[in-house]
GROMACS .gro file of C-alpha atoms in nm:
model
  181
    1MET     CA    1   1.798  -1.552  -0.422
    2PRO     CA    2   1.686  -1.370  -0.739
    3LEU     CA    3   1.376  -1.154  -0.715
    4LEU     CA    4   1.137  -1.376  -0.913
    5ASP     CA    5   1.250  -1.691  -0.727
    6THR     CA    6   1.176  -1.524  -0.394
    7LEU     CA    7   0.840  -1.401  -0.524
    8GLU     CA    8   0.750  -1.753  -0.641
    9ALA     CA    9   0.850  -1.905  -0.305
   10LEU     CA   10   0.649  -1.644  -0.115
   11ASN     CA   11   0.341  -1.670  -0.335
   12GLY     CA   12   0.361  -2.051  -0.310
   13LEU     CA   13   0.311  -2.060   0.066
   14ILE     CA   14  -0.001  -2.244   0.172
   15ASN     CA   15   0.025  -2.205   0.548
   16PRO     CA   16   0.092  -1.845   0.657
   17ALA     CA   17   0.220  -1.952   0.999
   18ALA     CA   18   0.481  -2.191   0.860
   19ASN     CA   19   0.756  -2.146   1.121
   20GLY     CA   20   0.828  -1.784   1.041
   21THR     CA   21   0.887  -1.868   0.675
   22ILE     CA   22   0.662  -1.592   0.553
   23ALA     CA   23   0.845  -1.324   0.752
   24SER     CA   24   1.188  -1.434   0.631
   25LEU     CA   25   1.072  -1.464   0.269
   26TRP     CA   26   0.906  -1.122   0.293
   27ARG     CA   27   1.230  -0.962   0.413
   28ARG     CA   28   1.423  -1.151   0.143
   29LEU     CA   29   1.178  -1.032  -0.123
   30GLU     CA   30   1.235  -0.669  -0.029
   31VAL     CA   31   1.615  -0.716  -0.032
   32ASP     CA   32   1.596  -0.885  -0.374
   33PHE     CA   33   1.369  -0.611  -0.504
   34LEU     CA   34   1.605  -0.337  -0.390
   35ALA     CA   35   1.903  -0.518  -0.543
   36LYS     CA   36   1.719  -0.552  -0.876
   37ARG     CA   37   1.612  -0.188  -0.862
   38ASP     CA   38   1.971  -0.080  -0.802
   39GLN     CA   39   2.083  -0.283  -1.106
   40VAL     CA   40   1.823  -0.110  -1.324
   41ILE     CA   41   1.914   0.234  -1.192
   42ASN     CA   42   2.286   0.172  -1.244
   43ALA     CA   43   2.226   0.046  -1.600
   44GLN     CA   44   2.018   0.351  -1.682
   45LYS     CA   45   2.273   0.591  -1.536
   46THR     CA   46   2.537   0.450  -1.768
   47ASN     CA   47   2.302   0.502  -2.062
   48LYS     CA   48   2.231   0.859  -1.943
   49THR     CA   49   1.855   0.807  -1.932
   50LYS     CA   50   1.624   0.936  -1.665
   51THR     CA   51   1.613   0.711  -1.361
   52PRO     CA   52   1.260   0.583  -1.299
   53THR     CA   53   1.103   0.587  -0.957
   54PHE     CA   54   1.056   0.241  -0.811
   55GLY     CA   55   0.874   0.145  -0.498
   56PHE     CA   56   0.865  -0.187  -0.321
   57GLN     CA   57   0.511  -0.118  -0.200
   58ASN     CA   58   0.381  -0.055  -0.552
   59TRP     CA   59   0.563  -0.359  -0.691
   60ALA     CA   60   0.445  -0.587  -0.408
   61LEU     CA   61   0.087  -0.466  -0.445
   62THR     CA   62   0.081  -0.579  -0.808
   63HIS     CA   63   0.303  -0.891  -0.791
   64VAL     CA   64   0.251  -1.060  -0.455
   65HIS     CA   65  -0.057  -1.279  -0.423
   66PRO     CA   66  -0.319  -1.076  -0.228
   67LYS     CA   67  -0.355  -1.337   0.051
   68VAL     CA   68   0.021  -1.361   0.092
   69LEU     CA   69   0.045  -0.981   0.099
   70VAL     CA   70  -0.212  -0.977   0.382
   71TRP     CA   71  -0.029  -1.248   0.580
   72ALA     CA   72   0.313  -1.088   0.539
   73THR     CA   73   0.211  -0.732   0.615
   74ASP     CA   74  -0.014  -0.828   0.907
   75ASP     CA   75   0.282  -1.020   1.049
   76CYS     CA   76   0.518  -0.724   1.005
   77TYR     CA   77   0.293  -0.431   1.097
   78ILE     CA   78  -0.009  -0.543   1.297
   79ASP     CA   79   0.050  -0.863   1.496
   80GLY     CA   80   0.174  -0.775   1.840
   81ASN     CA   81   0.115  -0.401   1.794
   82ALA     CA   82  -0.035  -0.310   2.131
   83SER     CA   83  -0.125   0.042   2.017
   84LEU     CA   84  -0.400  -0.097   1.792
   85SER     CA   85  -0.712  -0.111   2.006
   86ASP     CA   86  -1.029  -0.304   1.936
   87ASP     CA   87  -1.189   0.031   1.849
   88ILE     CA   88  -0.939   0.085   1.567
   89LEU     CA   89  -0.991  -0.265   1.434
   90ARG     CA   90  -1.371  -0.223   1.448
   91ARG     CA   91  -1.358   0.116   1.269
   92TRP     CA   92  -1.167  -0.025   0.974
   93LYS     CA   93  -1.373  -0.344   0.932
   94SER     CA   94  -1.616  -0.232   0.656
   95THR     CA   95  -1.350  -0.043   0.460
   96LEU     CA   96  -1.111  -0.337   0.469
   97ALA     CA   97  -1.388  -0.569   0.353
   98HIS     CA   98  -1.476  -0.332   0.068
   99LEU     CA   99  -1.112  -0.315  -0.046
  100SER     CA  100  -1.050  -0.688   0.019
  101THR     CA  101  -0.744  -0.612   0.228
  102SER     CA  102  -0.615  -0.589   0.584
  103LEU     CA  103  -0.477  -0.331   0.824
  104GLY     CA  104  -0.130  -0.470   0.760
  105VAL     CA  105  -0.157  -0.386   0.391
  106ILE     CA  106  -0.286  -0.036   0.471
  107ALA     CA  107   0.006   0.016   0.713
  108PHE     CA  108   0.254  -0.120   0.456
  109LEU     CA  109   0.130   0.109   0.180
  110PHE     CA  110   0.048   0.430   0.365
  111GLY     CA  111   0.220   0.402   0.704
  112ILE     CA  112   0.110   0.284   1.046
  113THR     CA  113  -0.003   0.634   1.145
  114ILE     CA  114  -0.281   0.614   0.883
  115VAL     CA  115  -0.415   0.300   1.052
  116GLY     CA  116  -0.443   0.482   1.385
  117SER     CA  117  -0.608   0.792   1.240
  118ARG     CA  118  -0.984   0.807   1.291
  119THR     CA  119  -1.008   1.087   1.033
  120CYS     CA  120  -0.827   0.885   0.767
  121CYS     CA  121  -1.040   0.580   0.838
  122ASP     CA  122  -1.364   0.777   0.820
  123ALA     CA  123  -1.257   0.957   0.502
  124LEU     CA  124  -1.164   0.634   0.326
  125ARG     CA  125  -1.485   0.463   0.439
  126SER     CA  126  -1.690   0.753   0.297
  127LEU     CA  127  -1.496   0.741  -0.028
  128CYS     CA  128  -1.552   0.366  -0.063
  129ARG     CA  129  -1.926   0.418  -0.013
  130ALA     CA  130  -1.933   0.699  -0.270
  131ILE     CA  131  -1.726   0.508  -0.526
  132PRO     CA  132  -1.801   0.136  -0.489
  133ARG     CA  133  -1.567   0.031  -0.771
  134LEU     CA  134  -1.269   0.204  -0.609
  135THR     CA  135  -0.969  -0.025  -0.554
  136LEU     CA  136  -0.673  -0.014  -0.322
  137ASN     CA  137  -0.448   0.009  -0.628
  138ASP     CA  138  -0.632   0.326  -0.739
  139ILE     CA  139  -0.593   0.490  -0.400
  140PHE     CA  140  -0.227   0.394  -0.368
  141ALA     CA  141  -0.147   0.516  -0.721
  142ARG     CA  142  -0.297   0.857  -0.636
  143PHE     CA  143  -0.110   0.864  -0.304
  144VAL     CA  144   0.224   0.793  -0.474
  145ASP     CA  145   0.146   1.049  -0.745
  146ARG     CA  146   0.070   1.309  -0.478
  147LEU     CA  147   0.396   1.232  -0.297
  148GLN     CA  148   0.601   1.257  -0.616
  149ASN     CA  149   0.436   1.554  -0.782
  150GLU     CA  150   0.310   1.774  -0.503
  151LYS     CA  151   0.564   2.053  -0.461
  152ARG     CA  152   0.447   2.110  -0.107
  153ALA     CA  153   0.445   1.739  -0.015
  154HIS     CA  154   0.789   1.762   0.143
  155GLY     CA  155   0.750   1.794   0.517
  156ARG     CA  156   0.380   1.706   0.516
  157THR     CA  157   0.256   1.424   0.735
  158PRO     CA  158   0.130   1.102   0.576
  159GLU     CA  159  -0.212   1.173   0.728
  160PHE     CA  160  -0.228   1.514   0.559
  161LEU     CA  161  -0.131   1.372   0.219
  162PHE     CA  162  -0.367   1.075   0.259
  163LYS     CA  163  -0.659   1.307   0.335
  164GLN     CA  164  -0.566   1.522   0.033
  165VAL     CA  165  -0.579   1.213  -0.189
  166ILE     CA  166  -0.919   1.113  -0.049
  167GLN     CA  167  -1.051   1.467  -0.104
  168ALA     CA  168  -0.915   1.474  -0.460
  169CYS     CA  169  -1.081   1.140  -0.538
  170THR     CA  170  -1.410   1.265  -0.394
  171HIS     CA  171  -1.397   1.589  -0.597
  172LEU     CA  172  -1.311   1.399  -0.915
  173HIS     CA  173  -1.599   1.159  -0.857
  174LEU     CA  174  -1.843   1.447  -0.800
  175ARG     CA  175  -1.727   1.622  -1.118
  176MET     CA  176  -1.776   1.303  -1.316
  177LEU     CA  177  -2.127   1.265  -1.176
  178LEU     CA  178  -2.215   1.622  -1.268
  179LEU     CA  179  -2.080   1.580  -1.621
  180SER     CA  180  -2.276   1.259  -1.673
  181HIS     CA  181  -2.609   1.433  -1.605
   0.00000   0.00000   0.00000
């Protein structure tokens, strides 16, 4: 199934629990995305241009309907995950509400270890309080940028890089506040 057809079928779902349809379409969407990405990369290699960096997470964040993204990622990453205690779910509640997202989306974008990290949760909650207009897209873009451009990122844990991104956002916000006064 071509990428856009799969995206349309997935975004068109009304009932998230429709007999496992969402999980199979989600897997199909990723396969179609990777196939399309490979076509683009191969075409650009023949033209001797620089190969761009693609990421299914980034693409899905901007193309999949937000509710469908929540259903699909919660199904894949959160539902049935016994390691996620009520305490973890409670800690994330206000941050998830602020960002209009779910733990599944956080796990999909940043990794399941971020979800279980009290430090990461607390840091993101503080950042959301300090910068109310902050979006999940902003945070993820900075996270990807850090992964791609940080020379020392190789070998670092996702938690370490996530905390660096939160700190960088906080410092940038403080500098902007100081400059505005």
